[in-house]
Structures are given as C-alpha cells and as structure tokens.
Amino acid sequence: MEIKIINQPPSVINRFVAEMRDIEIQNYSLRFRRNMERLGEVFAYEISKSLNYKQKKVRTPLGFSKEWYLNDKIVLSSILRAGIPFHNGLLNYFDDAENAFVSAYRRYSEEGDFDIRVEYISSPDLNEKVLILADPMLATGSSMELSYKALLTNGKPKHTHIVSIIAGQAGVDYIEEKLKFEPVTLWLAALDEELNAKSYIVPGLGDAGDLAYGAKL
C-alpha cells in the first residue's frame, strides 16, 4: 500500500486544514464545510495525475485539437455523514463519476468502549473501476476497513484511493496492516501522532460531522 501526504511542501491546503482545526473558525459551519469541499477538489486533482487517459480529437472553431480524456471509470464513495462535503469536492472535479455511500458509525457501550457498525451501502458495480473512498478523519482505521470491505461485495476495483484530511498514526498503521496486499493508495492532508482515550485524533479538529452539520444525540 502506498501512502501520500500532500501538506509538504506547504501550499494553500495547509490554510484549509488550519481553518478546519481552528476553534474560532469552527463556529462557522458553512466555512468548515467549504474547506472540506475545497480539500476534496485538491485531492481530486492530485489523484487525477495517477489515472489513465486516452486522446480524442476535438473540433474547435478553427480546426481540430488532440486532447487527453480520462479513460478510467471512477466511483466516488464516502462514509456518511461527515464525508458528504468532502465527497462533493471530489465530485466537482470527477463530475461524471458514479457514486456510492456507506453508513458506518461507532456504537458505544455503557463502559465507553465501541465497535463499528456498517448499516447500509449504496453502490454501483465496482469491477475494474477506480474506487475513491473518502472520509475526512482516519482515527482508528476500523470504519475505513469495514467500509472498504463492505463495498467489495459489489465488485473488485482495479485500484482504490482512500482519502482522509487528517489521520492519526494508529489509524494509518492499522490500514497499512489490514490492506497491505490490496491495490490501495492512502492519501492524507495531515498526519497527527496521537489518539486520546476516546479514540479521537489529537490535536485533530474534533467531530467533523458535528462541525459540518450540528451536534447529534
């Protein structure tokens, strides 16, 4: 499995990540969602460099030009609900992609432990397509692994790009171990070192779903 972290050298994406982390700017949910969407666009551009293309002849007002068109079939997938703005950013660039969605969440026990539940998937056929699986936070890696395996019930992609904005090192290590023999590339905008006792990334940014859409019960 290949890992790509795109915040070095510094670029405009560092500002987007900084604003998502900033507790003052987090008060503006519209800004938070827009920064997530913009990061989705940046990742789409970076991923596009690794895809396959073919040339087509395009007619212009003054003649013909040979231009490169994407030759891979793309399926964009996100984990609900936090992944929706991120998904939209990817879709802004891969605007003719097919789309899939996974409902995965932490189910907590009275003792404070949790396991990951996948309740629902909606996906087209994935065979021989390029799957881009997006979730803004990669903490323990469990929900990403289970979502990926749930999607594989609808076919075997020829390659999968897993995309997260911020990851904890524990989550990266987990995914690297569980998917080490899979045709997978992991893309990150930032890598943090720690998880706290509740398995949230530190310094991280908090709960991305709550910040985007409001607190849940």
mmCIF file with all atom_site columns, C-alpha atoms in Angstrom:
data_model
loop_
_atom_site.group_PDB
_atom_site.id
_atom_site.type_symbol
_atom_site.label_atom_id
_atom_site.label_alt_id
_atom_site.label_comp_id
_atom_site.label_asym_id
_atom_site.label_entity_id
_atom_site.label_seq_id
_atom_site.pdbx_PDB_ins_code
_atom_site.Cartn_x
_atom_site.Cartn_y
_atom_site.Cartn_z
_atom_site.occupancy
_atom_site.B_iso_or_equiv
_atom_site.pdbx_formal_charge
_atom_site.auth_seq_id
_atom_site.auth_comp_id
_atom_site.auth_asym_id
_atom_site.auth_atom_id
_atom_site.pdbx_PDB_model_num
ATOM 1   C CA . MET A 1 1   ? 0.000   0.000  0.000   1.00 0.00 ? 1   MET A CA 1
ATOM 2   C CA . GLU A 1 2   ? 1.316   3.414  -0.966  1.00 0.00 ? 2   GLU A CA 1
ATOM 3   C CA . ILE A 1 3   ? 0.883   6.442  1.337   1.00 0.00 ? 3   ILE A CA 1
ATOM 4   C CA . LYS A 1 4   ? 0.879   10.032 0.074   1.00 0.00 ? 4   LYS A CA 1
ATOM 5   C CA . ILE A 1 5   ? 0.804   13.040 2.448   1.00 0.00 ? 5   ILE A CA 1
ATOM 6   C CA . ILE A 1 6   ? 0.285   16.237 0.480   1.00 0.00 ? 6   ILE A CA 1
ATOM 7   C CA . ASN A 1 7   ? 0.877   19.015 3.037   1.00 0.00 ? 7   ASN A CA 1
ATOM 8   C CA . GLN A 1 8   ? 4.597   19.265 2.220   1.00 0.00 ? 8   GLN A CA 1
ATOM 9   C CA . PRO A 1 9   ? 5.906   21.475 0.782   1.00 0.00 ? 9   PRO A CA 1
ATOM 10  C CA . PRO A 1 10  ? 3.379   23.949 2.248   1.00 0.00 ? 10  PRO A CA 1
ATOM 11  C CA . SER A 1 11  ? 0.633   25.125 -0.086  1.00 0.00 ? 11  SER A CA 1
ATOM 12  C CA . VAL A 1 12  ? -2.874  26.560 0.113   1.00 0.00 ? 12  VAL A CA 1
ATOM 13  C CA . ILE A 1 13  ? -4.108  23.232 1.517   1.00 0.00 ? 13  ILE A CA 1
ATOM 14  C CA . ASN A 1 14  ? -2.266  23.999 4.765   1.00 0.00 ? 14  ASN A CA 1
ATOM 15  C CA . ARG A 1 15  ? -4.507  27.040 5.198   1.00 0.00 ? 15  ARG A CA 1
ATOM 16  C CA . PHE A 1 16  ? -7.654  24.973 4.584   1.00 0.00 ? 16  PHE A CA 1
ATOM 17  C CA . VAL A 1 17  ? -6.569  22.421 7.203   1.00 0.00 ? 17  VAL A CA 1
ATOM 18  C CA . ALA A 1 18  ? -5.573  25.164 9.659   1.00 0.00 ? 18  ALA A CA 1
ATOM 19  C CA . GLU A 1 19  ? -9.010  26.799 9.382   1.00 0.00 ? 19  GLU A CA 1
ATOM 20  C CA . MET A 1 20  ? -10.745 23.457 9.922   1.00 0.00 ? 20  MET A CA 1
ATOM 21  C CA . ARG A 1 21  ? -8.708  22.930 13.100  1.00 0.00 ? 21  ARG A CA 1
ATOM 22  C CA . ASP A 1 22  ? -9.146  26.498 14.440  1.00 0.00 ? 22  ASP A CA 1
ATOM 23  C CA . ILE A 1 23  ? -11.688 26.501 17.277  1.00 0.00 ? 23  ILE A CA 1
ATOM 24  C CA . GLU A 1 24  ? -12.740 30.080 16.467  1.00 0.00 ? 24  GLU A CA 1
ATOM 25  C CA . ILE A 1 25  ? -13.341 29.484 12.749  1.00 0.00 ? 25  ILE A CA 1
ATOM 26  C CA . GLN A 1 26  ? -15.122 26.211 13.560  1.00 0.00 ? 26  GLN A CA 1
ATOM 27  C CA . ASN A 1 27  ? -18.062 28.310 14.800  1.00 0.00 ? 27  ASN A CA 1
ATOM 28  C CA . TYR A 1 28  ? -18.946 28.905 11.133  1.00 0.00 ? 28  TYR A CA 1
ATOM 29  C CA . SER A 1 29  ? -20.235 25.572 9.839   1.00 0.00 ? 29  SER A CA 1
ATOM 30  C CA . LEU A 1 30  ? -20.529 26.904 6.283   1.00 0.00 ? 30  LEU A CA 1
ATOM 31  C CA . ARG A 1 31  ? -16.816 27.748 6.288   1.00 0.00 ? 31  ARG A CA 1
ATOM 32  C CA . PHE A 1 32  ? -15.984 24.325 7.717   1.00 0.00 ? 32  PHE A CA 1
ATOM 33  C CA . ARG A 1 33  ? -17.980 22.541 5.020   1.00 0.00 ? 33  ARG A CA 1
ATOM 34  C CA . ARG A 1 34  ? -16.491 24.703 2.271   1.00 0.00 ? 34  ARG A CA 1
ATOM 35  C CA . ASN A 1 35  ? -12.935 23.987 3.413   1.00 0.00 ? 35  ASN A CA 1
ATOM 36  C CA . MET A 1 36  ? -13.716 20.277 3.400   1.00 0.00 ? 36  MET A CA 1
ATOM 37  C CA . GLU A 1 37  ? -15.116 20.612 -0.114  1.00 0.00 ? 37  GLU A CA 1
ATOM 38  C CA . ARG A 1 38  ? -12.060 22.542 -1.301  1.00 0.00 ? 38  ARG A CA 1
ATOM 39  C CA . LEU A 1 39  ? -9.763  19.857 0.073   1.00 0.00 ? 39  LEU A CA 1
ATOM 40  C CA . GLY A 1 40  ? -11.805 17.294 -1.839  1.00 0.00 ? 40  GLY A CA 1
ATOM 41  C CA . GLU A 1 41  ? -11.086 19.279 -5.000  1.00 0.00 ? 41  GLU A CA 1
ATOM 42  C CA . VAL A 1 42  ? -7.351  19.362 -4.243  1.00 0.00 ? 42  VAL A CA 1
ATOM 43  C CA . PHE A 1 43  ? -7.272  15.610 -3.653  1.00 0.00 ? 43  PHE A CA 1
ATOM 44  C CA . ALA A 1 44  ? -9.212  15.010 -6.875  1.00 0.00 ? 44  ALA A CA 1
ATOM 45  C CA . TYR A 1 45  ? -6.595  16.954 -8.818  1.00 0.00 ? 45  TYR A CA 1
ATOM 46  C CA . GLU A 1 46  ? -3.718  15.063 -7.180  1.00 0.00 ? 46  GLU A CA 1
ATOM 47  C CA . ILE A 1 47  ? -5.353  11.663 -7.719  1.00 0.00 ? 47  ILE A CA 1
ATOM 48  C CA . SER A 1 48  ? -6.101  12.542 -11.358 1.00 0.00 ? 48  SER A CA 1
ATOM 49  C CA . LYS A 1 49  ? -2.360  12.504 -12.078 1.00 0.00 ? 49  LYS A CA 1
ATOM 50  C CA . SER A 1 50  ? -2.246  8.765  -11.368 1.00 0.00 ? 50  SER A CA 1
ATOM 51  C CA . LEU A 1 51  ? -5.140  7.782  -13.661 1.00 0.00 ? 51  LEU A CA 1
ATOM 52  C CA . ASN A 1 52  ? -5.222  6.545  -17.251 1.00 0.00 ? 52  ASN A CA 1
ATOM 53  C CA . TYR A 1 53  ? -6.052  8.765  -20.226 1.00 0.00 ? 53  TYR A CA 1
ATOM 54  C CA . LYS A 1 54  ? -6.668  8.493  -23.943 1.00 0.00 ? 54  LYS A CA 1
ATOM 55  C CA . GLN A 1 55  ? -6.567  11.104 -26.683 1.00 0.00 ? 55  GLN A CA 1
ATOM 56  C CA . LYS A 1 56  ? -9.606  12.291 -28.601 1.00 0.00 ? 56  LYS A CA 1
ATOM 57  C CA . LYS A 1 57  ? -9.894  14.709 -31.470 1.00 0.00 ? 57  LYS A CA 1
ATOM 58  C CA . VAL A 1 58  ? -11.803 17.872 -30.519 1.00 0.00 ? 58  VAL A CA 1
ATOM 59  C CA . ARG A 1 59  ? -13.189 20.276 -33.080 1.00 0.00 ? 59  ARG A CA 1
ATOM 60  C CA . THR A 1 60  ? -12.509 23.945 -32.401 1.00 0.00 ? 60  THR A CA 1
ATOM 61  C CA . PRO A 1 61  ? -13.811 26.976 -34.341 1.00 0.00 ? 61  PRO A CA 1
ATOM 62  C CA . LEU A 1 62  ? -10.515 26.991 -36.276 1.00 0.00 ? 62  LEU A CA 1
ATOM 63  C CA . GLY A 1 63  ? -9.671  23.316 -36.692 1.00 0.00 ? 63  GLY A CA 1
ATOM 64  C CA . PHE A 1 64  ? -9.023  20.192 -34.628 1.00 0.00 ? 64  PHE A CA 1
ATOM 65  C CA . SER A 1 65  ? -7.006  19.504 -31.480 1.00 0.00 ? 65  SER A CA 1
ATOM 66  C CA . LYS A 1 66  ? -5.985  16.215 -29.864 1.00 0.00 ? 66  LYS A CA 1
ATOM 67  C CA . GLU A 1 67  ? -6.859  16.338 -26.170 1.00 0.00 ? 67  GLU A CA 1
ATOM 68  C CA . TRP A 1 68  ? -6.477  13.897 -23.271 1.00 0.00 ? 68  TRP A CA 1
ATOM 69  C CA . TYR A 1 69  ? -9.631  12.447 -21.705 1.00 0.00 ? 69  TYR A CA 1
ATOM 70  C CA . LEU A 1 70  ? -9.927  10.257 -18.631 1.00 0.00 ? 70  LEU A CA 1
ATOM 71  C CA . ASN A 1 71  ? -10.085 6.593  -19.624 1.00 0.00 ? 71  ASN A CA 1
ATOM 72  C CA . ASP A 1 72  ? -10.758 5.114  -16.166 1.00 0.00 ? 72  ASP A CA 1
ATOM 73  C CA . LYS A 1 73  ? -14.264 4.626  -14.824 1.00 0.00 ? 73  LYS A CA 1
ATOM 74  C CA . ILE A 1 74  ? -14.456 6.331  -11.424 1.00 0.00 ? 74  ILE A CA 1
ATOM 75  C CA . VAL A 1 75  ? -16.676 5.535  -8.450  1.00 0.00 ? 75  VAL A CA 1
ATOM 76  C CA . LEU A 1 76  ? -16.679 8.077  -5.615  1.00 0.00 ? 76  LEU A CA 1
ATOM 77  C CA . SER A 1 77  ? -17.693 6.766  -2.206  1.00 0.00 ? 77  SER A CA 1
ATOM 78  C CA . SER A 1 78  ? -17.960 8.485  1.153   1.00 0.00 ? 78  SER A CA 1
ATOM 79  C CA . ILE A 1 79  ? -18.819 7.461  4.693   1.00 0.00 ? 79  ILE A CA 1
ATOM 80  C CA . LEU A 1 80  ? -21.929 9.221  5.997   1.00 0.00 ? 80  LEU A CA 1
ATOM 81  C CA . ARG A 1 81  ? -22.413 11.822 7.341   1.00 0.00 ? 81  ARG A CA 1
ATOM 82  C CA . ALA A 1 82  ? -19.144 13.702 7.763   1.00 0.00 ? 82  ALA A CA 1
ATOM 83  C CA . GLY A 1 83  ? -17.912 12.690 4.323   1.00 0.00 ? 83  GLY A CA 1
ATOM 84  C CA . ILE A 1 84  ? -20.625 14.468 2.325   1.00 0.00 ? 84  ILE A CA 1
ATOM 85  C CA . PRO A 1 85  ? -18.892 17.866 1.779   1.00 0.00 ? 85  PRO A CA 1
ATOM 86  C CA . PHE A 1 86  ? -15.623 16.027 1.079   1.00 0.00 ? 86  PHE A CA 1
ATOM 87  C CA . HIS A 1 87  ? -17.464 13.841 -1.451  1.00 0.00 ? 87  HIS A CA 1
ATOM 88  C CA . ASN A 1 88  ? -18.927 16.935 -3.129  1.00 0.00 ? 88  ASN A CA 1
ATOM 89  C CA . GLY A 1 89  ? -15.439 18.402 -3.584  1.00 0.00 ? 89  GLY A CA 1
ATOM 90  C CA . LEU A 1 90  ? -14.227 15.233 -5.296  1.00 0.00 ? 90  LEU A CA 1
ATOM 91  C CA . LEU A 1 91  ? -17.382 15.194 -7.423  1.00 0.00 ? 91  LEU A CA 1
ATOM 92  C CA . ASN A 1 92  ? -16.783 18.789 -8.559  1.00 0.00 ? 92  ASN A CA 1
ATOM 93  C CA . TYR A 1 93  ? -13.734 17.508 -10.455 1.00 0.00 ? 93  TYR A CA 1
ATOM 94  C CA . PHE A 1 94  ? -14.796 13.936 -11.273 1.00 0.00 ? 94  PHE A CA 1
ATOM 95  C CA . ASP A 1 95  ? -18.194 15.237 -12.320 1.00 0.00 ? 95  ASP A CA 1
ATOM 96  C CA . ASP A 1 96  ? -19.153 12.211 -14.434 1.00 0.00 ? 96  ASP A CA 1
ATOM 97  C CA . ALA A 1 97  ? -18.210 9.647  -11.775 1.00 0.00 ? 97  ALA A CA 1
ATOM 98  C CA . GLU A 1 98  ? -20.596 7.067  -10.372 1.00 0.00 ? 98  GLU A CA 1
ATOM 99  C CA . ASN A 1 99  ? -21.302 7.376  -6.656  1.00 0.00 ? 99  ASN A CA 1
ATOM 100 C CA . ALA A 1 100 ? -21.526 5.121  -3.616  1.00 0.00 ? 100 ALA A CA 1
ATOM 101 C CA . PHE A 1 101 ? -22.330 5.753  0.049   1.00 0.00 ? 101 PHE A CA 1
ATOM 102 C CA . VAL A 1 102 ? -21.674 3.817  3.247   1.00 0.00 ? 102 VAL A CA 1
ATOM 103 C CA . SER A 1 103 ? -23.360 4.322  6.611   1.00 0.00 ? 103 SER A CA 1
ATOM 104 C CA . ALA A 1 104 ? -20.819 3.424  9.306   1.00 0.00 ? 104 ALA A CA 1
ATOM 105 C CA . TYR A 1 105 ? -20.761 4.632  12.898  1.00 0.00 ? 105 TYR A CA 1
ATOM 106 C CA . ARG A 1 106 ? -19.332 3.993  16.351  1.00 0.00 ? 106 ARG A CA 1
ATOM 107 C CA . ARG A 1 107 ? -21.701 2.157  18.674  1.00 0.00 ? 107 ARG A CA 1
ATOM 108 C CA . TYR A 1 108 ? -20.694 2.823  22.288  1.00 0.00 ? 108 TYR A CA 1
ATOM 109 C CA . SER A 1 109 ? -21.290 0.512  25.250  1.00 0.00 ? 109 SER A CA 1
ATOM 110 C CA . GLU A 1 110 ? -22.128 1.706  28.767  1.00 0.00 ? 110 GLU A CA 1
ATOM 111 C CA . GLU A 1 111 ? -18.465 1.192  29.652  1.00 0.00 ? 111 GLU A CA 1
ATOM 112 C CA . GLY A 1 112 ? -17.404 3.656  26.971  1.00 0.00 ? 112 GLY A CA 1
ATOM 113 C CA . ASP A 1 113 ? -15.971 1.094  24.562  1.00 0.00 ? 113 ASP A CA 1
ATOM 114 C CA . PHE A 1 114 ? -17.238 0.997  20.998  1.00 0.00 ? 114 PHE A CA 1
ATOM 115 C CA . ASP A 1 115 ? -17.428 -1.144 17.936  1.00 0.00 ? 115 ASP A CA 1
ATOM 116 C CA . ILE A 1 116 ? -18.034 -0.101 14.334  1.00 0.00 ? 116 ILE A CA 1
ATOM 117 C CA . ARG A 1 117 ? -21.361 -0.857 12.677  1.00 0.00 ? 117 ARG A CA 1
ATOM 118 C CA . VAL A 1 118 ? -21.971 -0.706 8.935   1.00 0.00 ? 118 VAL A CA 1
ATOM 119 C CA . GLU A 1 119 ? -25.727 -0.399 8.442   1.00 0.00 ? 119 GLU A CA 1
ATOM 120 C CA . TYR A 1 120 ? -26.164 0.480  4.778   1.00 0.00 ? 120 TYR A CA 1
ATOM 121 C CA . ILE A 1 121 ? -24.309 0.655  1.466   1.00 0.00 ? 121 ILE A CA 1
ATOM 122 C CA . SER A 1 122 ? -25.444 2.039  -1.875  1.00 0.00 ? 122 SER A CA 1
ATOM 123 C CA . SER A 1 123 ? -23.042 1.291  -4.695  1.00 0.00 ? 123 SER A CA 1
ATOM 124 C CA . PRO A 1 124 ? -22.823 0.566  -8.410  1.00 0.00 ? 124 PRO A CA 1
ATOM 125 C CA . ASP A 1 125 ? -20.812 -2.340 -9.791  1.00 0.00 ? 125 ASP A CA 1
ATOM 126 C CA . LEU A 1 126 ? -17.143 -1.781 -8.866  1.00 0.00 ? 126 LEU A CA 1
ATOM 127 C CA . ASN A 1 127 ? -15.459 -4.374 -11.067 1.00 0.00 ? 127 ASN A CA 1
ATOM 128 C CA . GLU A 1 128 ? -12.389 -2.993 -12.888 1.00 0.00 ? 128 GLU A CA 1
ATOM 129 C CA . LYS A 1 129 ? -13.211 0.581  -11.829 1.00 0.00 ? 129 LYS A CA 1
ATOM 130 C CA . VAL A 1 130 ? -11.196 3.052  -9.777  1.00 0.00 ? 130 VAL A CA 1
ATOM 131 C CA . LEU A 1 131 ? -12.763 3.496  -6.338  1.00 0.00 ? 131 LEU A CA 1
ATOM 132 C CA . ILE A 1 132 ? -12.119 6.699  -4.376  1.00 0.00 ? 132 ILE A CA 1
ATOM 133 C CA . LEU A 1 133 ? -13.225 6.155  -0.767  1.00 0.00 ? 133 LEU A CA 1
ATOM 134 C CA . ALA A 1 134 ? -13.380 9.350  1.296   1.00 0.00 ? 134 ALA A CA 1
ATOM 135 C CA . ASP A 1 135 ? -13.786 10.059 4.996   1.00 0.00 ? 135 ASP A CA 1
ATOM 136 C CA . PRO A 1 136 ? -12.366 13.299 6.453   1.00 0.00 ? 136 PRO A CA 1
ATOM 137 C CA . MET A 1 137 ? -10.930 11.668 9.606   1.00 0.00 ? 137 MET A CA 1
ATOM 138 C CA . LEU A 1 138 ? -8.950  8.436  9.892   1.00 0.00 ? 138 LEU A CA 1
ATOM 139 C CA . ALA A 1 139 ? -8.685  7.724  13.620  1.00 0.00 ? 139 ALA A CA 1
ATOM 140 C CA . THR A 1 140 ? -8.511  4.008  14.454  1.00 0.00 ? 140 THR A CA 1
ATOM 141 C CA . GLY A 1 141 ? -8.963  2.931  10.829  1.00 0.00 ? 141 GLY A CA 1
ATOM 142 C CA . SER A 1 142 ? -11.688 0.395  11.725  1.00 0.00 ? 142 SER A CA 1
ATOM 143 C CA . SER A 1 143 ? -14.579 2.168  9.998   1.00 0.00 ? 143 SER A CA 1
ATOM 144 C CA . MET A 1 144 ? -12.497 2.673  6.846   1.00 0.00 ? 144 MET A CA 1
ATOM 145 C CA . GLU A 1 145 ? -11.518 -1.012 6.719   1.00 0.00 ? 145 GLU A CA 1
ATOM 146 C CA . LEU A 1 146 ? -15.098 -2.208 7.250   1.00 0.00 ? 146 LEU A CA 1
ATOM 147 C CA . SER A 1 147 ? -16.478 0.276  4.712   1.00 0.00 ? 147 SER A CA 1
ATOM 148 C CA . TYR A 1 148 ? -13.927 -0.820 2.126   1.00 0.00 ? 148 TYR A CA 1
ATOM 149 C CA . LYS A 1 149 ? -14.740 -4.490 2.671   1.00 0.00 ? 149 LYS A CA 1
ATOM 150 C CA . ALA A 1 150 ? -18.495 -3.785 2.560   1.00 0.00 ? 150 ALA A CA 1
ATOM 151 C CA . LEU A 1 151 ? -18.072 -2.057 -0.809  1.00 0.00 ? 151 LEU A CA 1
ATOM 152 C CA . LEU A 1 152 ? -16.138 -5.044 -2.175  1.00 0.00 ? 152 LEU A CA 1
ATOM 153 C CA . THR A 1 153 ? -19.370 -7.055 -2.016  1.00 0.00 ? 153 THR A CA 1
ATOM 154 C CA . ASN A 1 154 ? -20.316 -5.065 -5.145  1.00 0.00 ? 154 ASN A CA 1
ATOM 155 C CA . GLY A 1 155 ? -17.194 -5.924 -7.125  1.00 0.00 ? 155 GLY A CA 1
ATOM 156 C CA . LYS A 1 156 ? -13.413 -5.743 -7.183  1.00 0.00 ? 156 LYS A CA 1
ATOM 157 C CA . PRO A 1 157 ? -11.967 -2.331 -8.141  1.00 0.00 ? 157 PRO A CA 1
ATOM 158 C CA . LYS A 1 158 ? -8.740  -2.351 -10.120 1.00 0.00 ? 158 LYS A CA 1
ATOM 159 C CA . HIS A 1 159 ? -7.421  0.258  -7.679  1.00 0.00 ? 159 HIS A CA 1
ATOM 160 C CA . THR A 1 160 ? -8.728  2.075  -4.609  1.00 0.00 ? 160 THR A CA 1
ATOM 161 C CA . HIS A 1 161 ? -7.700  5.529  -3.385  1.00 0.00 ? 161 HIS A CA 1
ATOM 162 C CA . ILE A 1 162 ? -8.543  6.011  0.312   1.00 0.00 ? 162 ILE A CA 1
ATOM 163 C CA . VAL A 1 163 ? -8.666  9.725  1.095   1.00 0.00 ? 163 VAL A CA 1
ATOM 164 C CA . SER A 1 164 ? -8.692  11.442 4.507   1.00 0.00 ? 164 SER A CA 1
ATOM 165 C CA . ILE A 1 165 ? -7.950  15.006 5.538   1.00 0.00 ? 165 ILE A CA 1
ATOM 166 C CA . ILE A 1 166 ? -6.432  14.228 8.959   1.00 0.00 ? 166 ILE A CA 1
ATOM 167 C CA . ALA A 1 167 ? -5.240  10.834 10.168  1.00 0.00 ? 167 ALA A CA 1
ATOM 168 C CA . GLY A 1 168 ? -3.812  9.522  13.409  1.00 0.00 ? 168 GLY A CA 1
ATOM 169 C CA . GLN A 1 169 ? -0.690  7.409  13.169  1.00 0.00 ? 169 GLN A CA 1
ATOM 170 C CA . ALA A 1 170 ? -2.519  4.475  14.785  1.00 0.00 ? 170 ALA A CA 1
ATOM 171 C CA . GLY A 1 171 ? -5.145  4.544  12.031  1.00 0.00 ? 171 GLY A CA 1
ATOM 172 C CA . VAL A 1 172 ? -2.521  4.672  9.294   1.00 0.00 ? 172 VAL A CA 1
ATOM 173 C CA . ASP A 1 173 ? -0.674  1.728  10.850  1.00 0.00 ? 173 ASP A CA 1
ATOM 174 C CA . TYR A 1 174 ? -3.944  -0.223 11.108  1.00 0.00 ? 174 TYR A CA 1
ATOM 175 C CA . ILE A 1 175 ? -4.925  0.357  7.482   1.00 0.00 ? 175 ILE A CA 1
ATOM 176 C CA . GLU A 1 176 ? -1.407  -0.381 6.311   1.00 0.00 ? 176 GLU A CA 1
ATOM 177 C CA . GLU A 1 177 ? -1.504  -3.740 8.103   1.00 0.00 ? 177 GLU A CA 1
ATOM 178 C CA . LYS A 1 178 ? -5.056  -4.741 7.154   1.00 0.00 ? 178 LYS A CA 1
ATOM 179 C CA . LEU A 1 179 ? -4.824  -3.719 3.481   1.00 0.00 ? 179 LEU A CA 1
ATOM 180 C CA . LYS A 1 180 ? -1.133  -4.297 2.819   1.00 0.00 ? 180 LYS A CA 1
ATOM 181 C CA . PHE A 1 181 ? -1.824  -6.753 -0.013  1.00 0.00 ? 181 PHE A CA 1
ATOM 182 C CA . GLU A 1 182 ? -4.652  -4.706 -1.553  1.00 0.00 ? 182 GLU A CA 1
ATOM 183 C CA . PRO A 1 183 ? -4.248  -2.376 -4.578  1.00 0.00 ? 183 PRO A CA 1
ATOM 184 C CA . VAL A 1 184 ? -4.720  0.717  -2.404  1.00 0.00 ? 184 VAL A CA 1
ATOM 185 C CA . THR A 1 185 ? -3.205  4.208  -2.166  1.00 0.00 ? 185 THR A CA 1
ATOM 186 C CA . LEU A 1 186 ? -3.803  6.189  1.049   1.00 0.00 ? 186 LEU A CA 1
ATOM 187 C CA . TRP A 1 187 ? -3.956  9.983  0.634   1.00 0.00 ? 187 TRP A CA 1
ATOM 188 C CA . LEU A 1 188 ? -3.717  12.403 3.585   1.00 0.00 ? 188 LEU A CA 1
ATOM 189 C CA . ALA A 1 189 ? -3.522  16.167 4.062   1.00 0.00 ? 189 ALA A CA 1
ATOM 190 C CA . ALA A 1 190 ? -2.069  15.910 7.584   1.00 0.00 ? 190 ALA A CA 1
ATOM 191 C CA . LEU A 1 191 ? -0.825  13.193 9.929   1.00 0.00 ? 191 LEU A CA 1
ATOM 192 C CA . ASP A 1 192 ? -1.169  13.554 13.718  1.00 0.00 ? 192 ASP A CA 1
ATOM 193 C CA . GLU A 1 193 ? 0.617   11.342 16.202  1.00 0.00 ? 193 GLU A CA 1
ATOM 194 C CA . GLU A 1 194 ? -1.900  10.616 18.953  1.00 0.00 ? 194 GLU A CA 1
ATOM 195 C CA . LEU A 1 195 ? -5.366  9.297  19.762  1.00 0.00 ? 195 LEU A CA 1
ATOM 196 C CA . ASN A 1 196 ? -6.961  10.177 23.093  1.00 0.00 ? 196 ASN A CA 1
ATOM 197 C CA . ALA A 1 197 ? -8.816  7.786  25.425  1.00 0.00 ? 197 ALA A CA 1
ATOM 198 C CA . LYS A 1 198 ? -11.971 8.105  23.274  1.00 0.00 ? 198 LYS A CA 1
ATOM 199 C CA . SER A 1 199 ? -10.000 7.368  20.092  1.00 0.00 ? 199 SER A CA 1
ATOM 200 C CA . TYR A 1 200 ? -10.230 10.912 18.768  1.00 0.00 ? 200 TYR A CA 1
ATOM 201 C CA . ILE A 1 201 ? -7.244  12.289 16.875  1.00 0.00 ? 201 ILE A CA 1
ATOM 202 C CA . VAL A 1 202 ? -5.044  14.732 18.841  1.00 0.00 ? 202 VAL A CA 1
ATOM 203 C CA . PRO A 1 203 ? -4.661  17.616 18.044  1.00 0.00 ? 203 PRO A CA 1
ATOM 204 C CA . GLY A 1 204 ? -7.131  16.735 15.272  1.00 0.00 ? 204 GLY A CA 1
ATOM 205 C CA . LEU A 1 205 ? -10.152 19.000 14.957  1.00 0.00 ? 205 LEU A CA 1
ATOM 206 C CA . GLY A 1 206 ? -12.975 17.347 16.902  1.00 0.00 ? 206 GLY A CA 1
ATOM 207 C CA . ASP A 1 207 ? -16.033 15.645 15.405  1.00 0.00 ? 207 ASP A CA 1
ATOM 208 C CA . ALA A 1 208 ? -16.150 16.551 11.708  1.00 0.00 ? 208 ALA A CA 1
ATOM 209 C CA . GLY A 1 209 ? -19.791 15.515 11.341  1.00 0.00 ? 209 GLY A CA 1
ATOM 210 C CA . ASP A 1 210 ? -20.918 17.710 14.221  1.00 0.00 ? 210 ASP A CA 1
ATOM 211 C CA . LEU A 1 211 ? -18.877 20.648 12.963  1.00 0.00 ? 211 LEU A CA 1
ATOM 212 C CA . ALA A 1 212 ? -20.353 20.321 9.493   1.00 0.00 ? 212 ALA A CA 1
ATOM 213 C CA . TYR A 1 213 ? -23.981 19.609 10.379  1.00 0.00 ? 213 TYR A CA 1
ATOM 214 C CA . GLY A 1 214 ? -24.562 20.205 14.095  1.00 0.00 ? 214 GLY A CA 1
ATOM 215 C CA . ALA A 1 215 ? -24.433 18.044 17.202  1.00 0.00 ? 215 ALA A CA 1
ATOM 216 C CA . LYS A 1 216 ? -26.253 14.693 17.279  1.00 0.00 ? 216 LYS A CA 1
ATOM 217 C CA . LEU A 1 217 ? -27.920 12.884 20.167  1.00 0.00 ? 217 LEU A CA 1
#
